XYZ file of C-alpha atoms in Angstrom:
683
model
C 131.490 114.912 123.265
C 133.253 115.676 119.995
C 132.127 118.483 117.711
C 133.121 118.800 114.067
C 132.903 122.525 113.575
C 133.332 124.362 110.281
C 133.725 128.108 110.149
C 130.032 128.678 109.384
C 127.832 127.537 112.265
C 124.091 126.992 111.884
C 122.059 127.313 115.051
C 119.416 124.660 115.552
C 115.846 125.364 116.616
C 113.400 122.442 116.833
C 115.659 120.411 114.552
C 115.590 122.999 111.744
C 118.388 125.163 110.380
C 117.270 128.783 109.926
C 118.936 130.240 106.885
C 118.478 133.997 106.800
C 121.100 134.711 109.450
C 123.802 132.667 107.789
C 123.273 133.110 104.051
C 125.651 136.048 103.875
C 128.399 133.905 105.369
C 128.070 131.347 102.594
C 129.745 133.550 100.001
C 133.234 132.075 99.980
C 136.159 134.138 98.677
C 136.771 133.925 94.958
C 138.621 130.824 93.901
C 137.882 128.786 97.024
C 134.877 126.803 95.785
C 135.312 123.401 94.121
C 135.691 123.275 90.360
C 132.376 123.687 88.563
C 130.579 125.348 91.471
C 129.238 128.396 89.647
C 125.488 128.910 89.849
C 123.102 128.254 86.932
C 121.458 131.172 85.124
C 118.527 133.134 86.500
C 115.745 131.169 84.792
C 116.305 128.411 87.356
C 116.955 128.876 91.063
C 120.591 129.894 91.516
C 122.623 127.914 94.009
C 125.715 128.714 96.011
C 127.945 126.219 97.766
C 128.986 127.172 101.289
C 132.614 126.705 102.165
C 133.128 123.561 104.203
C 136.066 124.310 106.499
C 135.997 121.305 108.822
C 139.076 119.200 107.945
C 137.385 116.000 109.112
C 134.242 116.595 107.081
C 136.302 117.480 104.005
C 138.324 114.294 104.434
C 135.116 112.265 104.555
C 133.842 114.064 101.465
C 136.996 113.060 99.595
C 136.339 109.448 100.507
C 132.727 109.710 99.342
C 133.772 111.363 96.106
C 136.286 108.613 95.390
C 133.628 105.968 95.998
C 131.326 107.854 93.631
C 133.943 108.131 90.889
C 134.635 104.395 91.067
C 130.914 103.669 91.078
C 130.557 105.926 88.024
C 133.315 103.957 86.301
C 131.289 100.812 86.833
C 128.054 102.432 85.597
C 129.765 103.772 82.486
C 130.705 100.212 81.619
C 126.980 99.466 81.333
C 126.075 102.437 79.124
C 124.927 101.312 75.693
C 122.979 102.687 72.710
C 119.223 102.350 72.579
C 118.341 99.747 69.967
C 115.558 101.977 68.611
C 117.872 104.981 68.215
C 121.651 104.528 68.714
C 122.079 108.259 69.327
C 120.422 107.815 72.725
C 121.994 105.942 75.645
C 120.900 104.009 78.721
C 122.314 101.562 81.311
C 119.397 99.142 81.556
C 116.953 97.375 79.318
C 114.627 99.817 77.611
C 111.378 99.336 79.511
C 108.703 101.591 80.992
C 108.858 99.933 84.434
C 111.081 100.649 87.447
C 114.152 98.652 86.423
C 113.976 100.167 82.952
C 113.929 103.786 84.170
C 115.174 104.283 87.724
C 118.745 102.990 87.122
C 119.032 105.500 84.285
C 117.755 108.526 86.195
C 119.954 107.649 89.195
C 122.988 107.302 86.925
C 122.242 110.569 85.145
C 122.006 112.523 88.378
C 125.170 110.941 89.770
C 127.188 111.599 86.618
C 125.816 115.134 86.291
C 126.895 115.931 89.818
C 130.413 114.598 89.241
C 130.679 116.656 86.077
C 129.753 119.864 87.893
C 131.258 119.395 91.360
C 134.299 118.158 93.169
C 137.823 116.931 92.352
C 136.961 114.949 89.228
C 139.714 112.553 88.145
C 139.359 111.252 84.606
C 141.874 108.461 85.310
C 139.517 107.044 87.940
C 136.232 107.623 86.120
C 137.674 106.516 82.813
C 136.552 109.436 80.619
C 137.362 113.128 80.349
C 134.929 115.451 82.091
C 133.793 117.067 78.834
C 133.345 113.676 77.187
C 131.248 112.514 80.122
C 128.883 115.432 79.676
C 128.517 115.602 75.913
C 128.826 111.923 74.970
C 127.070 110.263 77.925
C 124.965 112.575 80.092
C 123.180 114.456 77.320
C 122.306 111.321 75.269
C 121.001 109.615 78.429
C 118.888 112.641 79.361
C 117.480 112.761 75.839
C 116.514 109.081 76.049
C 114.642 109.674 79.309
C 112.834 112.765 78.062
C 111.971 111.116 74.742
C 110.366 108.021 76.326
C 108.344 109.842 79.012
C 104.567 110.035 78.581
C 105.019 113.634 77.444
C 107.643 112.613 74.874
C 107.239 111.381 71.306
C 108.396 107.754 71.591
C 107.760 104.684 73.773
C 110.429 102.529 75.364
C 111.251 99.216 73.724
C 108.415 97.486 75.590
C 105.972 99.631 73.603
C 104.995 101.857 76.548
C 106.104 105.210 77.852
C 107.121 105.779 81.457
C 105.414 108.194 83.818
C 102.035 108.894 85.349
C 98.765 108.623 83.499
C 95.238 109.214 84.791
C 95.437 105.853 86.519
C 99.024 105.504 87.745
C 101.126 102.927 85.941
C 103.902 103.361 88.460
C 103.662 106.079 91.068
C 107.412 105.960 91.597
C 107.926 107.789 88.310
C 107.728 111.049 90.229
C 110.929 110.008 91.993
C 112.616 109.124 88.723
C 111.659 112.466 87.221
C 113.076 114.289 90.232
C 116.525 112.834 89.516
C 116.339 113.928 85.903
C 115.316 117.417 86.990
C 118.144 117.821 89.489
C 120.666 116.456 87.002
C 119.596 119.182 84.599
C 119.660 121.839 87.332
C 123.323 121.229 88.113
C 124.314 121.886 84.503
C 121.500 124.079 83.212
C 123.784 126.649 81.651
C 125.396 124.011 79.413
C 122.355 122.041 78.319
C 120.938 122.552 74.823
C 117.825 124.727 74.959
C 115.548 122.029 73.543
C 116.712 119.561 76.201
C 116.007 122.116 78.943
C 112.473 122.421 77.607
C 112.080 118.645 77.482
C 113.250 118.174 81.074
C 110.968 120.935 82.289
C 108.085 119.275 80.494
C 108.769 115.928 82.205
C 109.241 117.380 85.687
C 106.257 119.740 85.493
C 103.982 116.938 84.311
C 104.954 114.680 87.212
C 104.741 117.546 89.726
C 101.281 118.443 88.453
C 100.168 114.839 88.891
C 101.218 114.974 92.543
C 99.535 118.333 93.090
C 96.288 116.998 91.630
C 96.130 113.997 93.967
C 95.942 113.777 97.764
C 98.594 112.058 99.912
C 98.010 108.405 100.730
C 97.731 106.870 104.189
C 97.856 103.349 105.525
C 99.096 101.929 108.825
C 98.985 98.157 108.528
C 100.866 95.994 106.068
C 101.865 98.634 103.494
C 102.621 102.140 104.730
C 102.328 104.947 102.221
C 105.020 107.027 103.908
C 107.593 106.195 101.255
C 105.226 107.002 98.403
C 104.385 110.390 99.912
C 108.082 111.098 100.473
C 109.186 110.293 96.945
C 106.397 112.468 95.542
C 108.017 115.347 97.426
C 111.216 114.900 95.462
C 109.727 115.841 92.086
C 108.034 118.883 93.589
C 111.416 120.030 94.855
C 112.961 119.548 91.419
C 110.097 121.483 89.827
C 110.735 124.394 92.184
C 114.444 124.331 91.261
C 114.068 124.438 87.492
C 110.734 126.289 87.174
C 110.958 129.023 89.820
C 108.953 131.530 87.787
C 106.182 129.146 86.794
C 102.644 130.218 87.816
C 102.180 126.776 89.401
C 105.016 127.392 91.861
C 102.791 128.366 94.804
C 100.695 125.236 94.348
C 103.811 123.055 94.225
C 105.150 124.699 97.393
C 101.926 123.991 99.275
C 101.824 120.440 97.954
C 105.366 119.569 98.981
C 104.602 120.685 102.534
C 101.365 118.694 102.566
C 103.025 115.519 101.304
C 106.052 115.894 103.568
C 104.043 116.114 106.765
C 101.752 113.360 105.500
C 104.706 111.019 105.117
C 105.220 110.417 108.836
C 102.061 111.275 110.740
C 100.959 109.054 113.650
C 97.401 108.430 114.864
C 98.231 110.561 117.930
C 98.929 113.524 115.659
C 95.213 113.904 115.053
C 95.107 115.771 118.373
C 98.557 117.367 118.244
C 98.762 121.098 118.966
C 102.377 121.320 117.770
C 102.791 124.150 115.270
C 104.438 123.046 112.021
C 104.822 125.531 109.206
C 102.484 127.944 110.947
C 99.581 125.590 111.637
C 98.744 123.030 114.334
C 99.440 119.502 113.206
C 95.864 118.556 114.091
C 94.613 120.929 111.383
C 96.901 119.279 108.843
C 96.076 115.708 109.819
C 94.633 113.667 106.943
C 95.691 110.202 108.037
C 98.545 108.231 109.581
C 101.402 106.274 108.044
C 103.432 105.320 111.108
C 102.442 103.844 114.423
C 102.440 105.868 117.612
C 105.655 104.112 118.673
C 107.402 105.459 115.531
C 107.561 102.141 113.715
C 105.829 101.276 110.462
C 104.892 98.279 108.374
C 105.799 97.650 104.772
C 105.778 94.368 102.859
C 103.596 93.096 105.698
C 105.974 93.543 108.629
C 107.955 96.110 110.613
C 110.565 97.049 108.013
C 113.603 99.156 108.992
C 114.421 99.958 105.357
C 111.169 101.892 105.066
C 111.556 103.475 108.480
C 114.659 105.040 106.919
C 112.836 106.294 103.832
C 112.695 109.722 105.485
C 116.043 110.231 103.752
C 113.946 111.136 100.701
C 112.446 114.211 102.366
C 115.243 115.043 104.794
C 117.652 114.916 101.868
C 115.713 117.743 100.213
C 116.960 120.122 102.906
C 120.076 120.669 100.778
C 117.942 121.913 97.860
C 116.625 124.658 100.108
C 119.898 125.489 101.829
C 121.767 125.839 98.546
C 119.154 128.216 97.176
C 118.650 130.413 100.241
C 115.171 129.166 101.114
C 113.815 128.053 104.477
C 112.973 124.336 104.345
C 109.468 123.314 105.387
C 109.376 122.237 109.015
C 107.366 119.258 107.782
C 110.617 117.731 106.488
C 111.680 116.909 110.050
C 108.365 116.286 111.793
C 108.541 112.925 113.661
C 111.734 112.042 111.794
C 114.069 112.266 114.798
C 111.950 109.674 116.602
C 112.005 107.343 113.613
C 115.772 107.612 113.521
C 115.990 107.078 117.287
C 114.272 103.711 116.772
C 116.633 102.738 113.970
C 119.635 103.319 116.222
C 118.548 100.357 118.336
C 119.093 98.122 115.307
C 122.457 99.454 114.077
C 125.420 97.054 114.028
C 129.186 97.745 113.968
C 129.508 96.996 110.243
C 126.896 99.614 109.356
C 124.212 97.035 108.611
C 121.208 96.347 110.838
C 119.455 93.761 112.923
C 116.058 92.949 111.398
C 113.528 91.775 114.018
C 110.932 90.784 111.385
C 113.316 89.539 108.698
C 114.733 91.281 105.639
C 113.360 90.642 102.165
C 115.774 93.090 100.538
C 119.540 92.758 100.458
C 121.222 92.405 103.843
C 124.676 93.893 103.241
C 123.449 97.420 102.539
C 125.748 99.443 104.775
C 126.524 101.733 101.789
C 122.799 102.364 101.360
C 122.373 103.257 105.045
C 124.825 106.142 104.683
C 121.980 108.011 103.011
C 120.021 107.743 106.279
C 122.820 108.531 108.726
C 124.328 111.515 106.872
C 121.197 113.723 106.927
C 120.467 112.567 110.485
C 123.899 113.836 111.526
C 123.641 117.114 109.620
C 119.989 118.095 109.947
C 118.773 116.234 113.044
C 122.007 116.715 115.021
C 121.668 113.173 116.309
C 124.713 112.359 118.461
C 125.008 108.776 117.148
C 124.470 109.435 113.456
C 128.016 110.468 112.537
C 129.504 107.354 114.112
C 126.901 105.178 112.360
C 127.703 106.923 109.090
C 131.440 106.294 109.447
C 130.801 102.609 110.195
C 128.908 102.389 106.905
C 131.600 104.296 105.025
C 134.362 101.974 106.215
C 132.357 98.966 105.116
C 131.577 100.532 101.727
C 135.274 101.137 101.128
C 136.128 97.547 102.019
C 133.398 96.353 99.685
C 134.648 98.469 96.798
C 138.235 97.303 97.363
C 137.215 93.792 96.289
C 136.900 94.806 92.630
C 139.289 97.178 90.806
C 136.632 97.933 88.172
C 134.707 100.065 90.632
C 131.447 98.614 91.975
C 130.831 98.662 95.710
C 128.405 95.752 95.541
C 129.705 92.403 94.344
C 127.323 90.278 92.249
C 126.564 87.991 95.197
C 125.640 90.964 97.437
C 122.476 91.993 95.611
C 119.659 90.986 93.309
C 117.967 94.344 92.640
C 119.591 95.530 89.414
C 119.329 99.226 90.220
C 121.127 99.012 93.583
C 124.499 99.893 92.061
C 123.114 102.936 90.237
C 121.096 104.092 93.237
C 124.301 104.069 95.278
C 125.973 106.465 92.835
C 123.036 108.838 93.267
C 123.169 108.475 97.051
C 126.910 109.067 97.321
C 126.722 112.442 95.610
C 123.756 113.434 97.771
C 125.772 112.583 100.870
C 128.674 114.668 99.583
C 126.350 117.637 99.134
C 124.688 117.083 102.516
C 128.111 117.312 104.155
C 128.964 120.380 102.095
C 126.095 122.284 103.728
C 126.767 120.802 107.165
C 127.170 123.108 110.074
C 128.214 121.728 113.418
C 128.077 117.947 113.672
C 127.754 116.539 117.175
C 129.577 113.229 117.544
C 128.679 111.494 120.810
C 128.367 107.747 120.124
C 127.510 106.494 123.612
C 126.579 102.787 123.737
C 122.881 102.065 123.267
C 122.091 99.420 125.859
C 118.946 98.185 127.550
C 115.405 97.437 126.494
C 113.264 99.003 123.770
C 109.687 97.843 123.299
C 107.570 98.873 120.330
C 104.058 98.023 121.397
C 102.413 98.953 118.103
C 105.074 97.241 116.032
C 105.002 94.283 118.447
C 108.763 94.100 118.721
C 111.103 94.148 121.696
C 114.855 94.754 121.362
C 117.357 94.120 124.149
C 120.846 95.464 123.482
C 123.671 94.161 125.641
C 127.411 94.784 125.199
C 127.825 91.343 123.610
C 124.595 90.605 121.746
C 121.327 92.067 120.508
C 118.194 90.051 121.273
C 115.001 90.628 119.333
C 111.523 89.199 119.670
C 108.601 89.988 117.395
C 105.062 88.776 117.884
C 103.135 90.759 115.268
C 103.307 90.122 111.551
C 105.871 87.426 112.259
C 106.853 85.471 115.324
C 110.641 85.623 115.346
C 113.386 85.305 117.992
C 117.047 86.183 117.502
C 120.349 86.422 119.359
C 122.787 88.424 117.224
C 126.380 88.854 118.472
C 127.638 92.454 118.448
C 130.636 92.214 116.157
C 131.603 92.899 112.562
C 130.912 89.284 111.645
C 127.664 88.813 113.525
C 126.979 85.487 111.759
C 123.183 85.424 112.261
C 120.996 85.819 109.186
C 117.518 87.404 109.637
C 115.484 84.404 108.552
C 111.764 85.069 109.150
C 111.437 81.719 110.971
C 114.356 82.366 113.339
C 113.711 80.938 116.789
C 110.569 79.172 115.599
C 111.157 77.058 112.505
C 108.338 75.129 110.867
C 106.192 72.024 110.924
C 105.012 70.522 107.647
C 102.044 68.183 107.548
C 101.928 65.206 105.218
C 101.246 66.547 101.735
C 101.870 70.163 102.715
C 104.255 72.272 100.665
C 106.912 74.398 102.306
C 105.917 78.049 102.537
C 105.895 80.657 105.258
C 103.619 78.954 107.800
C 104.015 81.642 110.447
C 103.173 84.614 108.273
C 100.213 86.225 109.994
C 97.402 87.489 107.799
C 96.878 91.190 107.392
C 94.201 91.176 110.107
C 96.731 89.710 112.594
C 94.669 86.675 113.522
C 96.023 83.127 114.238
C 98.372 81.296 114.196
C 99.553 83.386 117.181
C 97.124 82.770 120.035
C 98.805 84.452 122.962
C 101.859 86.606 123.624
C 102.870 87.760 127.085
C 106.007 89.865 127.176
C 107.315 91.370 130.403
C 110.374 93.306 131.438
C 112.708 91.626 133.930
C 115.661 92.955 135.948
C 117.896 91.148 133.450
C 116.108 92.039 130.206
C 112.793 90.543 129.155
C 110.846 87.290 129.305
C 108.098 86.146 126.966
C 105.620 83.311 126.663
C 103.995 82.731 123.292
C 101.444 80.232 122.051
C 101.118 79.650 118.315
C 100.026 76.967 115.889
C 101.862 75.233 113.089
C 99.973 73.642 110.280
C 97.958 75.741 111.083
C 95.685 74.234 113.682
C 97.545 70.929 113.827
C 100.507 71.382 116.150
C 100.657 73.815 119.045
C 103.951 75.428 119.989
C 104.492 76.911 123.434
C 107.590 79.105 123.433
C 109.364 80.620 126.405
C 112.052 83.236 125.796
C 114.334 84.921 128.330
C 116.791 87.655 127.395
C 119.660 88.171 129.783
C 122.066 91.037 130.340
C 125.140 88.849 129.750
C 124.145 88.413 126.104
C 122.623 84.947 126.482
C 119.117 84.058 125.340
C 117.115 81.148 126.754
C 114.742 79.471 124.306
C 112.371 76.707 125.422
C 109.769 74.984 123.249
C 107.021 72.399 123.709
C 105.131 70.968 120.723
C 101.755 69.238 121.199
C 99.446 67.634 118.636
C 96.090 69.417 118.530
C 94.481 66.538 116.614
C 95.448 63.202 115.163
C 97.961 64.289 112.594
C 100.795 63.038 110.389
C 103.791 65.325 109.985
C 106.217 65.212 107.092
C 108.863 67.369 108.736
C 109.417 69.019 112.096
C 112.269 71.523 112.068
C 111.985 74.045 114.874
C 114.369 76.249 116.805
C 115.876 77.711 113.627
C 119.020 79.826 113.672
C 119.870 81.254 110.251
C 123.645 81.480 109.814
C 125.399 83.645 107.246
C 127.938 81.740 105.181
C 128.863 83.938 102.255
C 131.633 83.240 99.758
C 133.049 86.776 99.679
C 131.706 88.998 102.430
C 134.249 91.517 103.710
C 133.950 90.550 107.384
C 133.798 86.782 106.915
C 136.883 84.664 106.387
C 135.074 82.212 104.114
C 133.238 79.142 105.328
C 132.033 78.282 108.804
C 133.331 75.801 111.326
C 130.555 74.122 113.291
C 131.629 72.201 116.365
C 129.124 69.675 117.690
C 130.087 68.281 121.102
C 133.737 68.853 120.290
C 133.646 67.467 116.747
C 134.430 70.190 114.195
C 132.814 70.290 110.778
C 133.992 72.705 108.087
C 131.085 74.104 106.052
C 132.193 75.684 102.783
C 130.000 78.474 101.402
C 127.233 77.280 99.073
C 128.238 73.675 99.675
C 124.731 72.444 100.476
C 126.325 70.291 103.178
C 123.814 68.451 105.343
C 124.405 67.264 108.901
C 121.503 65.423 110.486
C 120.705 62.676 112.910
C 123.033 64.083 115.568
C 122.124 64.557 119.212
C 124.365 67.114 120.930
C 124.455 69.334 123.992
C 126.986 71.912 122.838
C 127.278 73.737 119.522
C 129.883 76.340 118.572
C 129.573 78.373 115.377
C 132.981 79.659 114.285
C 133.844 80.859 117.790
C 131.094 83.486 117.396
C 127.899 81.855 118.604
C 127.438 79.162 121.231
C 124.384 77.003 121.955
C 124.142 74.769 125.005
C 121.387 72.500 126.307
C 120.881 70.433 129.478
C 119.523 67.569 127.348
C 120.615 66.402 123.892
C 119.299 68.485 120.994
C 118.324 66.685 117.780
C 120.044 69.038 115.354
C 120.096 69.468 111.623
C 122.469 71.737 109.752
C 121.465 72.483 106.163
C 124.078 74.400 104.220
C 122.906 76.796 101.538
C 123.520 75.817 97.941
C 122.642 79.179 96.395
C 122.530 82.894 97.107
C 119.098 84.056 98.248
C 118.352 87.784 98.141
C 121.980 88.829 98.253
C 123.151 86.444 100.970
C 123.865 82.796 101.659
C 122.026 81.437 104.689
C 122.800 78.089 106.236
C 120.048 76.789 108.518
C 120.688 75.254 111.920
C 117.641 73.592 113.501
C 117.782 72.726 117.203
C 114.833 70.318 117.056
C 114.703 68.118 113.967
C 112.240 65.271 113.466
C 112.333 64.319 109.801
C 110.251 61.806 107.902
C 106.554 61.079 108.178
C 105.409 60.536 111.759
C 101.922 60.169 113.200
C 100.763 61.770 116.425
C 97.638 61.379 118.555
C 95.587 64.330 119.686
C 97.071 65.736 122.910
C 100.381 63.918 122.487
C 103.531 65.874 123.384
C 105.654 65.684 120.257
C 108.877 67.214 121.552
C 110.419 69.504 124.123
C 113.777 71.216 124.163
C 115.633 73.990 125.949
C 118.687 75.848 124.675
C 120.786 78.802 125.751
C 122.147 80.852 122.849
C 124.818 83.494 123.220
C 128.175 84.852 122.125
C 130.791 82.101 122.119
C 132.915 81.738 125.231
C 130.622 83.900 127.382
C-alpha cells in the first residue's frame, strides 16, 4: 500500500476530516505560499492555503494547472462583447437558459482562480495576469450580475436568468455559486459596486433555496443532483456574506439539502448520528436506491451517481476557512463511489450498463469525482482512477496546440469545455488541502449485483460483462484495455425488430412504471460468473425474444436468442444481437478505422464511412484484434458503419442476426435462433 504523505496529516474519523487540531499547522512560513494566496478582507470569510509538501501531489497539481491554463487559453478565444453593451463580455450566446449562463459562470470562476493562485504563465494563457483580471474577468462578472433577475437588464433573449417564484431553471443556484466563489477569490481587488452586485445575486439564489424544501424522487429522475447543486450557492453565500443575519438559516439549509441529496429508503429507520441527529429524524424522502444506485434520464446513470462531487467538493470551502464541514457532505457517498469503481476503465472512462446519453469520452470530467474521493473519502482506488483520467486528459489536450482538451468530435454540450476549466481548478484546490492519500489500487474482480438498479456487473481480468433488466434490457462484453472498442448502445445484446410501417425508435425502453416489454428476468450467480434468462417482446407484443446469457471468468460471454412470432405479423427489419463498436476519427486510444475480419476475410472500415456489409453468413468475427465472436452455426451478420458523430462518438453497429426486408410470419412460428460467444480476441 502506497501513501502520499504531506507534512500536515489529517486524521480521519467516519470519513470526515476534523479541522480544529490541524488548523494551527496550516500557517506556512512567510513566502512559501503560491503567488496570490493572501486572504481576502474581513468582510468575507478569510481563507488560508495549507502548505502541500507531498512531491507527488505537487507534481500532479502542476499538471492540472497546466491543463487549466491551456483550457483558459481556449476559453479566452471565445470571449466577445455583449451586443447590447460592448463593455460587458461573455463566452456564449446571450440567453437566460443554461447554455447562455453556465459556460460564463464556469469560465469566470476558472479564470478568477488562475488569476489569484498558482504558477500563472502569461505565455501559455495568452494574456498578462493583470489584463486577465481587469479586461476579462471584471467585464464578464458585470455581465452576469447585470442580467440576473436582481439586475437591471435582460439577456439578449429578453429574459433575465435566475429563480423566480416558479423556477425558470433551478440550476441557476449552481451558476450563481460559481460567480460568488470567483468574487471571493479576488474580493479585495473587486470594485465595491461589483461586490455589492455579486452579493445581491448570491443572496437571492441562496434565499430561494432556503425558502423551498429539498426534492425527492427514486424512479426515472432522481433529485439528488438538484439538491446537491443547491448546496453550492449556500456555500458561496456563507463565504461572501459571513456577517449576514441570514447566515444561520443558510447553514441549516445546506446541511438539510446535503443529507437529502443521497438518502435511501432504508435511511428512514437509520439510527446513525449525522451532524448531531439520527438520520431517521432528518429523513424527508429518498433519492437513491438501497443498493446505492440511482436513476436519471430514465435509467441507472453513472454520471449522476457521481454528482456527489458537487457537495463533496465543498469540503475545501470549509477547510480553507477553518470550519468543520457538515457530516452530511459524506453520508452514503463512499458507497456510491464504491459502486462507480466497478465501472471504471483503464482510460479513465466508464462502462455504462444502461447506455450513455451524454458524451462518452469524459475521462477529464471524471477527475472531479475521483479527486475528492481520494482526498476526503480516503478510497484506496480513487487516486489510481484519478491518474488514469489525468493521463487521458493530457493526451486529449496534446491533439490541439490552441488549448482545448475536448476536440469538436468529442462532445456536443457546448459548456463542457468551460465546465472542465472550472473543474480543473477545483481539483487543484482539493489536492492543496489533501492530507494523506492512500493509494492501493487492487484489481476489482468478481460479481456485483444491484438489485434495485437491476444491473449485474462481472469484472474479469480481460473483460467487463454487464447485464441490465430494468429501465433497459442491455447486454455487453467490454474488453479491459485502453481501446475497449465497445460503444454503450442502449440496444446492445438485444437489437430491434421493426414491424411493417413502424418507425425506428427505442423499442426496448421500458415505461416509467417498469411494465412490459420485459416479461421475465431470472438472474443467478454461477461458479464462473452469472447466468440469466430473459423474456421480452419486440413490437411490442408481436415478436417474443428469449435470451440466455452466461458470463464466464475467462472474459467470454455466451449469448443465445430465440425469436418467435406471437401473432401473424409482417416485419420490416429484424436486427438483433447488436454490438455497438466505437470507430472514431481522432480518439487518443484508437489508431483510426477498424478492421473487421469475417471468416478470415478482412474488411477495413474507415471512420464515418457509412460502409455497409450485409448478406454474409459467418462463424467467426474479429474486431481489430480486440473483440472476437464465434458461433457453432453461421450467423447472418450486418455491419453498418456510422456516417456521423452521435453524442460525441461514432458508433458502428454489428448485428449478429440480420433478417432485412419485409417478411411475414405465422403465429407461433420460430423466426430465428442463434448462439454466439463474445470475448477478448485471441482468448
